[in-house]
Coordinates of C-alpha atoms in Angstrom, one line a residue:
Chain A
X1 CA 0.0 0.0 0.0
X2 CA 1.4 3.4 -1.0
X3 CA 1.7 6.1 1.7
X4 CA -1.0 8.8 1.4
X5 CA 1.1 11.7 -0.1
X6 CA 2.6 9.3 -2.6
X7 CA -0.8 7.9 -3.4
X8 CA -2.1 11.4 -3.8
X9 CA 0.7 12.3 -6.3
X10 CA 0.2 9.1 -8.2
X11 CA -3.6 9.6 -8.5
X12 CA -2.9 13.2 -9.6
X13 CA -0.5 12.0 -12.3
X14 CA -3.1 9.5 -13.6
X15 CA -5.8 12.1 -13.6
X16 CA -3.5 14.6 -15.5
X17 CA -2.7 11.9 -18.1
X18 CA -6.4 11.1 -18.5
X19 CA -7.3 14.8 -19.0
X20 CA -4.5 15.1 -21.5
X21 CA -5.9 12.2 -23.5
X22 CA -9.3 13.9 -23.5
X23 CA -7.8 16.8 -25.5
X24 CA -4.9 15.2 -27.4
X25 CA -6.0 11.6 -28.0
X26 CA -9.7 11.8 -28.6
X27 CA -11.5 12.6 -31.8
X28 CA -13.4 15.4 -30.2
X29 CA -10.2 16.8 -28.8
X30 CA -8.6 16.7 -32.2
X31 CA -11.6 18.6 -33.6
X32 CA -11.1 21.3 -31.0
X33 CA -7.4 21.5 -31.7
X34 CA -8.0 21.7 -35.4
X35 CA -10.5 24.5 -34.9
X36 CA -8.1 26.3 -32.6
X37 CA -5.3 25.9 -35.1
X38 CA -7.5 27.3 -37.9
X39 CA -8.5 30.3 -35.8
X40 CA -4.9 30.9 -34.7
X41 CA -3.8 30.8 -38.3
X42 CA -6.1 33.8 -39.1
X43 CA -5.2 35.6 -35.9
X44 CA -1.5 35.2 -36.7
X45 CA -1.8 36.3 -40.4
X46 CA -4.3 39.0 -40.1
X47 CA -3.8 40.4 -36.6
X48 CA -0.4 39.5 -35.1
X49 CA 1.7 40.0 -38.2
X50 CA -0.4 43.0 -39.4
X51 CA 0.1 45.1 -36.3
X52 CA 3.9 44.4 -36.2
X53 CA 4.6 47.8 -37.8
X54 CA 2.5 49.6 -35.1
X55 CA 4.4 48.0 -32.2
X56 CA 7.9 48.1 -33.9
X57 CA 8.9 51.2 -32.0
X58 CA 8.1 49.7 -28.5
X59 CA 11.0 50.2 -26.1
X60 CA 12.4 47.0 -24.7
X61 CA 10.9 44.6 -27.1
X62 CA 13.5 43.6 -29.6
X63 CA 11.4 41.5 -32.0
X64 CA 8.2 43.2 -33.4
X65 CA 6.5 39.9 -34.3
X66 CA 6.7 38.7 -30.7
X67 CA 5.8 42.1 -29.4
X68 CA 2.5 42.0 -31.3
X69 CA 2.1 38.4 -30.3
X70 CA 2.5 39.5 -26.7
X71 CA -0.2 42.2 -27.1
X72 CA -2.7 39.7 -28.6
X73 CA -1.9 36.7 -26.5
X74 CA -2.1 38.7 -23.3
X75 CA -5.9 39.1 -23.8
X76 CA -6.6 36.1 -26.1
X77 CA -5.5 33.4 -23.7
X78 CA -7.2 34.7 -20.6
X79 CA -10.4 35.0 -22.6
X80 CA -9.9 31.5 -24.0
X81 CA -9.2 30.3 -20.5
X82 CA -12.8 31.2 -19.5
X83 CA -14.1 28.8 -22.1
X84 CA -11.5 26.1 -22.0
X85 CA -11.3 25.6 -18.3
X86 CA -14.9 26.1 -17.3
X87 CA -15.7 22.4 -17.2
X88 CA -13.2 21.1 -14.6
X89 CA -15.6 19.4 -12.3
X90 CA -19.2 20.7 -12.9
X91 CA -20.3 18.2 -15.5
X92 CA -18.8 15.3 -13.7
X93 CA -20.5 16.4 -10.5
X94 CA -23.9 16.9 -12.0
X95 CA -23.6 13.6 -13.9
X96 CA -22.4 11.7 -10.9
X97 CA -19.1 10.7 -12.5
X98 CA -17.2 12.2 -9.5
X99 CA -18.9 9.6 -7.3
X100 CA -16.9 6.9 -9.1
X101 CA -13.7 8.9 -8.8
X102 CA -13.8 9.8 -5.1
X103 CA -14.0 6.1 -4.2
X104 CA -10.5 5.8 -5.8
X105 CA -8.8 9.1 -5.5
X106 CA -8.9 11.7 -2.7
X107 CA -10.6 15.0 -3.4
X108 CA -7.3 16.9 -3.5
X109 CA -5.9 14.7 -6.2
X110 CA -9.0 15.3 -8.3
X111 CA -9.2 19.1 -7.7
X112 CA -5.4 19.8 -8.2
X113 CA -5.1 17.1 -10.9
X114 CA -7.8 18.8 -13.0
X115 CA -6.3 22.3 -12.3
X116 CA -2.8 21.2 -13.3
X117 CA -3.9 19.4 -16.4
X118 CA -5.8 22.5 -17.5
X119 CA -2.7 24.7 -16.9
X120 CA -0.6 22.2 -18.9
X121 CA -3.0 22.0 -21.8
X122 CA -3.1 25.8 -22.0
X123 CA 0.7 25.8 -21.9
X124 CA 0.9 23.5 -24.8
X125 CA -1.3 25.9 -26.8
X126 CA 0.7 29.0 -25.6
X127 CA 4.0 27.4 -26.5
X128 CA 2.7 26.3 -29.9
X129 CA 1.3 29.7 -30.8
X130 CA 4.5 31.5 -29.5
X131 CA 6.5 29.1 -31.6
X132 CA 4.5 30.1 -34.7
X133 CA 5.1 33.8 -34.0
X134 CA 8.9 33.1 -33.5
X135 CA 9.1 31.1 -36.7
X136 CA 7.3 34.0 -38.6
X137 CA 9.8 36.5 -37.1
X138 CA 12.9 34.3 -38.0
X139 CA 11.5 33.8 -41.5
X140 CA 11.3 37.6 -41.9
X141 CA 14.7 38.2 -40.3
X142 CA 17.0 35.3 -39.4
X143 CA 19.2 37.5 -37.1
X144 CA 16.4 37.8 -34.5
X145 CA 16.6 34.1 -33.7
X146 CA 18.2 34.3 -30.2
X147 CA 16.6 37.6 -29.2
X148 CA 13.2 36.2 -30.3
X149 CA 13.8 33.0 -28.3
X150 CA 14.5 35.0 -25.2
X151 CA 11.3 37.1 -25.8
X152 CA 9.3 33.9 -26.4
X153 CA 10.5 32.4 -23.1
X154 CA 9.6 35.5 -21.1
X155 CA 6.2 35.8 -22.9
X156 CA 5.4 32.1 -22.2
X157 CA 6.4 32.5 -18.5
X158 CA 4.3 35.6 -18.2
X159 CA 1.3 34.0 -19.8
X160 CA 1.6 30.9 -17.6
X161 CA 1.6 33.0 -14.5
X162 CA -1.3 35.2 -15.8
X163 CA -3.4 32.1 -16.4
X164 CA -2.9 30.6 -13.0
X165 CA -5.5 32.8 -11.1
X166 CA -8.0 32.7 -13.9
X167 CA -7.8 28.9 -14.2
X168 CA -8.0 28.7 -10.4
X169 CA -11.1 30.9 -10.4
X170 CA -12.7 28.5 -12.9
X171 CA -11.7 25.5 -10.7
X172 CA -13.5 27.2 -7.8
X173 CA -16.6 28.2 -9.8
X174 CA -16.8 24.8 -11.4
X175 CA -17.4 23.4 -8.0
X176 CA -20.4 25.6 -7.3
X177 CA -22.6 25.3 -10.3
X178 CA -23.8 22.5 -12.5
X179 CA -22.9 23.4 -16.1
X180 CA -20.1 24.8 -18.1
X181 CA -22.3 27.7 -19.3
X182 CA -23.2 28.6 -15.7
X183 CA -19.5 28.7 -14.8
X184 CA -18.7 31.0 -17.7
X185 CA -21.6 33.3 -16.9
X186 CA -20.8 33.4 -13.2
X187 CA -17.1 34.2 -14.0
X188 CA -18.0 37.1 -16.3
X189 CA -20.6 38.4 -13.8
X190 CA -18.2 38.2 -10.8
X191 CA -15.4 39.8 -12.9
X192 CA -17.6 42.6 -14.2
X193 CA -19.5 43.4 -11.0
X194 CA -16.4 43.3 -8.8
X195 CA -14.6 45.6 -11.2
X196 CA -17.5 48.0 -11.3
X197 CA -18.0 48.0 -7.5
X198 CA -14.3 48.6 -6.8
X199 CA -14.1 51.3 -9.4
X200 CA -17.3 53.0 -8.1
X201 CA -16.1 52.9 -4.4
X202 CA -12.6 54.0 -5.4
X203 CA -14.1 57.1 -7.0
X204 CA -15.0 58.3 -3.5
X205 CA -12.4 56.5 -1.5
X206 CA -9.2 56.3 -3.5
X207 CA -7.5 53.9 -1.1
X208 CA -10.1 51.3 -2.1
X209 CA -8.2 50.9 -5.4
X210 CA -5.9 48.4 -3.7
X211 CA -8.8 45.9 -3.8
X212 CA -8.4 45.9 -7.6
X213 CA -5.6 43.4 -7.0
X214 CA -8.1 40.7 -5.9
X215 CA -9.6 40.5 -9.4
X216 CA -7.9 37.9 -11.5
X217 CA -6.4 39.4 -14.6
X218 CA -6.4 43.0 -13.4
X219 CA -2.7 43.3 -13.9
X220 CA -3.0 42.5 -17.6
X221 CA -3.5 46.1 -18.8
X222 CA -0.5 47.2 -16.8
X223 CA 1.6 44.3 -18.2
X224 CA 0.9 45.2 -21.8
X225 CA 2.6 48.6 -21.3
X226 CA 5.8 47.3 -19.6
X227 CA 9.1 46.7 -21.4
X228 CA 10.0 43.0 -21.7
X229 CA 12.5 42.9 -18.9
X230 CA 10.0 44.4 -16.4
X231 CA 7.0 42.2 -17.1
X232 CA 7.8 39.6 -14.4
X233 CA 7.9 42.4 -11.8
X234 CA 4.1 42.0 -11.5
X235 CA 4.2 38.3 -11.2
X236 CA 3.4 38.3 -7.5
X237 CA -0.1 39.6 -8.1
X238 CA -1.4 36.6 -10.1
X239 CA 0.6 34.2 -8.0
X240 CA -1.0 35.4 -4.8
X241 CA -4.4 35.5 -6.4
X242 CA -3.9 31.9 -7.7
X243 CA -2.8 30.8 -4.2
X244 CA -5.8 32.3 -2.5
X245 CA -8.3 30.9 -5.1
X246 CA -6.7 27.4 -5.0
X247 CA -6.9 27.3 -1.2
X248 CA -10.6 28.4 -1.4
X249 CA -11.3 25.9 -4.1
X250 CA -9.7 23.1 -2.1
X251 CA -11.9 24.0 0.9
X252 CA -15.0 23.9 -1.2
X253 CA -14.0 20.6 -2.8
X254 CA -13.4 19.0 0.6
X255 CA -16.8 20.1 1.8
X256 CA -19.0 19.8 -1.3
X257 CA -21.7 17.1 -1.5
X258 CA -21.5 14.8 -4.4
Chain B
X1 CA -16.5 -12.2 10.8
X2 CA -15.5 -8.7 11.7
X3 CA -17.3 -5.4 12.0
X4 CA -17.4 -3.8 8.6
X5 CA -19.7 -0.8 9.3
X6 CA -20.4 1.0 12.5
X7 CA -22.8 3.9 12.7
X8 CA -23.6 5.8 15.9
X9 CA -26.4 8.3 16.2
X10 CA -26.1 9.3 12.6
X11 CA -28.3 12.2 11.5
X12 CA -28.4 14.2 8.3
X13 CA -30.5 17.3 7.9
X14 CA -31.3 19.1 4.6
X15 CA -32.5 22.5 5.8
X16 CA -35.5 21.7 7.9
X17 CA -35.9 18.2 6.5
X18 CA -34.4 15.5 8.7
X19 CA -33.3 12.8 6.2
X20 CA -31.6 10.5 8.8
X21 CA -32.6 10.6 12.4
X22 CA -30.2 9.3 14.9
X23 CA -29.5 6.0 13.1
X24 CA -27.2 3.5 14.9
X25 CA -26.2 0.0 13.7
X26 CA -23.3 -2.3 13.4
X27 CA -22.8 -4.7 10.5
X28 CA -20.5 -7.6 10.2
X29 CA -18.7 -8.8 7.1
X30 CA -20.1 -11.9 5.3
X31 CA -23.4 -12.4 3.5
X32 CA -25.1 -9.6 1.6
X33 CA -27.0 -7.1 3.7
X34 CA -30.3 -5.5 2.5
X35 CA -31.3 -1.9 3.0
X36 CA -35.0 -1.5 2.5
X37 CA -37.6 1.2 3.0
X38 CA -40.1 3.3 1.2
X39 CA -39.1 6.1 -1.1
X40 CA -37.7 9.0 0.8
X41 CA -36.9 6.9 3.8
X42 CA -33.2 7.9 3.7
X43 CA -31.6 4.9 2.0
X44 CA -29.7 6.9 -0.6
X45 CA -28.7 9.5 2.0
X46 CA -27.3 6.7 4.2
X47 CA -25.5 5.2 1.2
X48 CA -24.1 8.6 0.3
X49 CA -22.7 9.2 3.8
X50 CA -21.2 5.7 3.9
X51 CA -19.5 6.3 0.5
X52 CA -18.2 9.7 1.7
X53 CA -20.3 11.7 -0.8
X54 CA -22.1 13.5 2.0
X55 CA -21.1 14.6 5.5
X56 CA -23.4 13.7 8.3
X57 CA -24.9 16.6 10.3
X58 CA -24.1 14.7 13.5
X59 CA -23.0 11.3 14.6
X60 CA -20.1 9.1 13.6
X61 CA -19.6 6.4 11.0
X62 CA -16.7 4.1 10.3
X63 CA -16.1 1.6 7.5
X64 CA -13.5 -1.1 8.1
X65 CA -12.3 1.2 11.0
X66 CA -11.8 4.3 8.8
X67 CA -13.8 7.4 8.0
X68 CA -15.8 7.3 4.8
X69 CA -13.9 8.7 1.9
X70 CA -10.5 8.2 3.5
X71 CA -7.6 7.1 1.3
X72 CA -7.3 3.8 3.3
X73 CA -10.6 2.7 1.8
X74 CA -9.6 3.2 -1.8
X75 CA -9.9 -0.1 -3.6
X76 CA -11.5 -1.7 -0.5
X77 CA -14.9 0.0 -0.8
X78 CA -16.8 0.6 -4.0
X79 CA -20.3 1.5 -5.0
X80 CA -23.0 1.6 -7.6
X81 CA -24.3 5.1 -6.8
X82 CA -27.9 5.9 -7.8
X83 CA -28.2 7.6 -11.2
X84 CA -24.4 8.1 -11.5
X85 CA -23.2 8.0 -15.1
X86 CA -19.9 7.5 -16.8
X87 CA -18.0 10.2 -18.7
X88 CA -19.6 10.4 -22.2
X89 CA -16.3 11.3 -23.8
X90 CA -14.5 8.0 -23.2
X91 CA -15.1 4.4 -24.3
X92 CA -16.3 2.0 -21.5
X93 CA -13.1 0.0 -21.4
X94 CA -10.9 3.1 -21.3
X95 CA -12.8 4.5 -18.3
X96 CA -12.8 1.3 -16.4
X97 CA -9.0 1.0 -17.0
X98 CA -8.6 4.5 -15.7
X99 CA -10.5 3.6 -12.5
X100 CA -8.4 0.4 -12.2
X101 CA -5.2 2.5 -12.5
X102 CA -6.4 4.8 -9.8
X103 CA -6.9 1.7 -7.6
X104 CA -3.2 0.8 -8.1
X105 CA -3.1 -1.4 -11.2
X106 CA -0.4 -0.8 -13.7
X107 CA -1.4 0.1 -17.3
X108 CA -1.6 -3.4 -18.7
X109 CA -3.0 -5.0 -15.6
X110 CA -5.7 -2.2 -15.5
X111 CA -6.8 -3.1 -19.0
X112 CA -7.0 -6.8 -18.1
X113 CA -9.0 -6.0 -15.0
X114 CA -11.4 -3.8 -16.9
X115 CA -12.0 -6.6 -19.4
X116 CA -12.5 -9.1 -16.6
X117 CA -15.3 -7.1 -14.8
X118 CA -17.0 -6.3 -18.1
X119 CA -16.9 -10.0 -18.9
X120 CA -18.5 -10.7 -15.6
X121 CA -21.4 -8.4 -16.6
X122 CA -21.5 -10.0 -20.1
X123 CA -20.5 -6.8 -21.7
X124 CA -17.4 -7.9 -23.7
X125 CA -19.0 -6.7 -26.9
X126 CA -19.2 -3.1 -25.6
X127 CA -15.5 -2.5 -24.7
X128 CA -15.0 0.2 -27.3
X129 CA -18.5 1.7 -27.0
X130 CA -19.2 5.2 -25.7
X131 CA -21.7 5.2 -22.8
X132 CA -24.2 7.2 -24.9
X133 CA -24.4 4.3 -27.4
X134 CA -25.6 1.9 -24.7
X135 CA -29.1 1.2 -23.4
X136 CA -30.1 2.1 -19.9
X137 CA -29.7 -1.5 -18.7
X138 CA -26.2 -1.8 -20.3
X139 CA -25.1 1.4 -18.7
X140 CA -26.2 0.1 -15.3
X141 CA -24.3 -3.1 -15.9
X142 CA -21.2 -1.1 -16.7
X143 CA -21.7 0.9 -13.5
X144 CA -21.9 -2.4 -11.6
X145 CA -18.8 -3.6 -13.4
X146 CA -16.8 -0.6 -12.2
X147 CA -17.9 -1.5 -8.6
X148 CA -16.3 -4.9 -9.0
X149 CA -12.8 -3.7 -10.1
X150 CA -10.1 -5.1 -7.9
X151 CA -11.1 -7.1 -4.8
X152 CA -13.3 -4.7 -2.8
X153 CA -14.2 -5.8 0.7
X154 CA -17.4 -3.8 0.8
X155 CA -19.6 -2.9 -2.1
X156 CA -22.7 -0.7 -2.0
X157 CA -25.3 -1.4 -4.6
X158 CA -28.2 1.1 -4.9
X159 CA -31.0 -0.6 -6.9
X160 CA -28.7 -2.9 -8.8
X161 CA -31.3 -4.7 -10.8
X162 CA -33.9 -1.9 -11.3
X163 CA -34.5 -1.5 -15.0
X164 CA -32.7 -4.6 -16.0
X165 CA -34.2 -7.5 -18.0
X166 CA -34.8 -10.7 -16.0
X167 CA -31.8 -12.5 -17.6
X168 CA -29.4 -9.8 -16.7
X169 CA -30.9 -9.3 -13.3
X170 CA -30.4 -13.0 -12.7
X171 CA -26.7 -12.8 -13.8
X172 CA -26.2 -9.9 -11.3
X173 CA -27.7 -11.9 -8.5
X174 CA -25.5 -14.8 -9.4
X175 CA -22.4 -12.6 -9.4
X176 CA -23.3 -11.2 -6.0
X177 CA -23.8 -14.7 -4.7
X178 CA -20.5 -16.0 -6.0
X179 CA -18.5 -13.0 -4.8
X180 CA -20.2 -12.7 -1.4
X181 CA -17.6 -15.0 0.3
X182 CA -14.8 -12.4 -0.1
X183 CA -16.9 -9.3 -0.6
X184 CA -19.7 -7.9 1.6
X185 CA -22.5 -6.4 -0.4
X186 CA -24.9 -3.9 1.0
X187 CA -27.9 -3.8 -1.4
X188 CA -30.6 -1.2 -1.5
X189 CA -33.7 -2.4 -3.4
X190 CA -37.5 -2.4 -3.5
X191 CA -37.4 -6.0 -4.8
X192 CA -38.0 -7.9 -1.5
X193 CA -38.0 -11.3 -3.2
X194 CA -34.6 -10.6 -4.7
X195 CA -33.3 -9.4 -1.3
X196 CA -34.8 -12.5 0.4
X197 CA -32.8 -14.7 -1.9
X198 CA -29.5 -12.9 -1.5
X199 CA -29.4 -11.4 2.0
X200 CA -29.2 -12.7 5.5
X201 CA -29.5 -9.4 7.3
X202 CA -32.1 -6.6 6.5
X203 CA -32.1 -3.0 7.7
X204 CA -35.5 -1.3 7.4
X205 CA -35.4 2.5 7.3
X206 CA -38.6 4.5 7.6
X207 CA -38.7 8.3 7.7
X208 CA -35.0 8.5 8.4
X209 CA -35.2 6.1 11.3
X210 CA -33.9 2.6 11.6
X211 CA -37.0 0.6 12.3
X212 CA -35.6 -2.9 12.2
X213 CA -32.4 -4.9 11.8
X214 CA -33.6 -8.5 11.3
X215 CA -32.2 -11.8 10.1
X216 CA -33.8 -13.4 7.1
X217 CA -32.4 -16.8 7.9
X218 CA -34.9 -19.3 9.5
X219 CA -34.3 -19.4 13.2
X220 CA -34.8 -23.1 14.2
X221 CA -34.1 -22.4 17.9
X222 CA -37.4 -20.7 18.6
X223 CA -40.6 -22.6 19.6
X224 CA -42.8 -21.0 16.9
X225 CA -42.0 -21.2 13.2
X226 CA -43.8 -20.3 10.0
X227 CA -44.5 -22.0 6.6
X228 CA -45.6 -19.9 3.7
X229 CA -47.4 -21.8 1.0
X230 CA -48.5 -20.5 -2.4
X231 CA -51.4 -22.6 -3.7
X232 CA -52.4 -23.1 -7.3
X233 CA -56.2 -23.4 -7.9
X234 CA -58.3 -24.7 -5.0
X235 CA -60.9 -22.7 -3.0
X236 CA -59.2 -20.5 -0.5
X237 CA -61.6 -21.2 2.3
X238 CA -61.3 -25.0 1.9
X239 CA -57.5 -24.7 1.9
X240 CA -57.5 -22.5 5.0
X241 CA -59.8 -24.8 6.9
X242 CA -57.7 -27.8 6.0
X243 CA -54.4 -26.2 6.9
X244 CA -55.9 -25.1 10.2
X245 CA -56.7 -28.8 11.0
X246 CA -53.1 -29.9 10.7
X247 CA -51.5 -30.8 14.1
X248 CA -49.7 -28.2 16.1
X249 CA -50.8 -25.3 13.8
X250 CA -51.6 -22.3 15.9
X251 CA -53.0 -20.1 13.2
X252 CA -53.4 -19.7 9.4
X253 CA -53.5 -16.3 7.8
X254 CA -54.1 -15.4 4.2
X255 CA -52.5 -12.5 2.5
X256 CA -54.4 -13.1 -0.7
X257 CA -56.6 -15.9 -2.0
X258 CA -53.7 -18.2 -2.9
X259 CA -51.0 -17.5 -0.3
X260 CA -51.2 -18.8 3.3
X261 CA -48.9 -18.4 6.3
X262 CA -49.0 -21.1 8.9
X263 CA -47.8 -20.4 12.4
X264 CA -47.0 -23.7 14.1
X265 CA -45.1 -25.2 17.0
X266 CA -41.8 -26.2 15.5
X267 CA -40.7 -28.3 18.5
X268 CA -43.9 -30.5 18.5
X269 CA -44.1 -30.8 14.7
X270 CA -40.6 -30.4 13.2
X271 CA -41.8 -32.2 10.0
X272 CA -44.9 -30.2 9.4
X273 CA -43.6 -29.2 5.9
X274 CA -43.6 -32.9 4.9
X275 CA -47.0 -33.4 6.3
X276 CA -48.3 -30.4 4.4
X277 CA -46.9 -31.7 1.1
X278 CA -48.5 -35.1 1.7
X279 CA -51.8 -33.5 2.5
X280 CA -51.7 -31.4 -0.7
X281 CA -50.9 -34.5 -2.6
X282 CA -53.7 -36.5 -1.0
X283 CA -56.2 -33.8 -1.7
X284 CA -55.1 -33.7 -5.3
X285 CA -54.3 -30.0 -5.1
X286 CA -51.2 -28.3 -6.5
X287 CA -49.0 -25.7 -5.1
X288 CA -46.5 -23.3 -6.6
X289 CA -44.2 -22.5 -3.7
X290 CA -43.5 -23.6 -0.2
X291 CA -41.2 -21.4 1.9
X292 CA -39.9 -22.1 5.3
X293 CA -40.5 -19.1 7.5
X294 CA -42.3 -15.9 6.6
X295 CA -41.5 -14.0 3.5
X296 CA -39.3 -10.9 3.9
X297 CA -42.3 -8.8 3.1
X298 CA -44.3 -10.4 6.0
X299 CA -41.4 -10.1 8.4
X300 CA -41.0 -6.5 7.7
X301 CA -44.5 -5.2 7.2
X302 CA -47.0 -7.5 8.9
X303 CA -48.0 -6.5 12.3

């Protein structure tokens, strides 16, 4: 018999592999990937590469193609995250499938296994799209290869960190309602209403602006204006948000009725 | 035999509704155990607490000495939860292999185990099927198959044969019987005849309270015993009068025009069943069924 932490890690690994196979080894998953690839092709050709001339003068970003990729990806992936990661546990819970799982894996393994797999799946897409932007840049000018690679690594790291609190928020919301659509609607409602309330109160009490930091993704607008080297200076915001949301999600998962 | 489930003063409240009211019992491993009661009696709530799906509002419960849902019970306790369905995105065999891997099987062994339990449920032809392509009955059999993965010591089955055709219901009863040496089954069902055949112990829940914990087995140590005979044809009054005339018969009651329950002194007439058969033969009557003791239905619900 495996000890409990080892058993937890083993179960998590099995769940992550299973979730990966849902996207990368199933016919439906391939259909999603094909659709995403097609959409990304148009975004890359008609948006990313088209605005390269507009962002070419940006200070601190050596490769224009990756600069424009950064501007687009910074909003595209968080938005995509709302759709992609909404169904972490809600369908399984309403269908009763989680009842089969909790007899074999502890709730932590299921909750964190699903969260990590969603993060990794998004990373595969981020890395793949960043690679296409890098290839486009190198095809245009071969000398930017190493500078572009450095930019791509920083961009991918930033996106990974930026997606943590949003994915964690979806993990938490997925435990509270019964369908993917409800999760997405709830996320948008919470996001919009929290922003509006904080903005409204801050108008009269400026110190209240500090609460802006509790909203996942609030640092994105600031990030887009920073030079490449400074982008990680705001990493503490999403990391702290992600930590708080994951702790809250874990508590809900432990107490939720199945 | 060892204690497999211990519940003490278990209560579960949904808002103002008390679904379980101070339920206490202790069950030992061995023969299948029945959980019966009318709709809304709290059977599924009790199952859900035992499986770790719900937390009790008060009281304590332990399975094999551990709290429900604890990691020590993984692979030892499994269940057929009411209305739970498999993931529609994956083939049956793939999902059961996934569950087997979570229970500790390696990749190849998990596939073999998934095939084994599907074969037990006579579902080998559906290995590559998606759950949505199966009938209700087949989906239920797959759900029972997942409960048999590995060698669980305790299996909860909530209405295992409801909605199944007679042949498949029979197969499930056979599987339960053949596995009940190593696995203790707790079965919730409204089919009392089925439970009577399978189970030795019966828990009766009514309005969230445990009304009875009885043994189905015939108790030969008591003075009074019962015979239940289901006749085929003759006039009810004539049969009742004749049965009443048999020696040592205390009373004869009739539930319906063909079924009679004889209460008799077992010590004075230990071979009354043989006398009864001879009498039926002498009279030229025919009977459909003779049961030692009362039916489970009579045990539970007759006053």
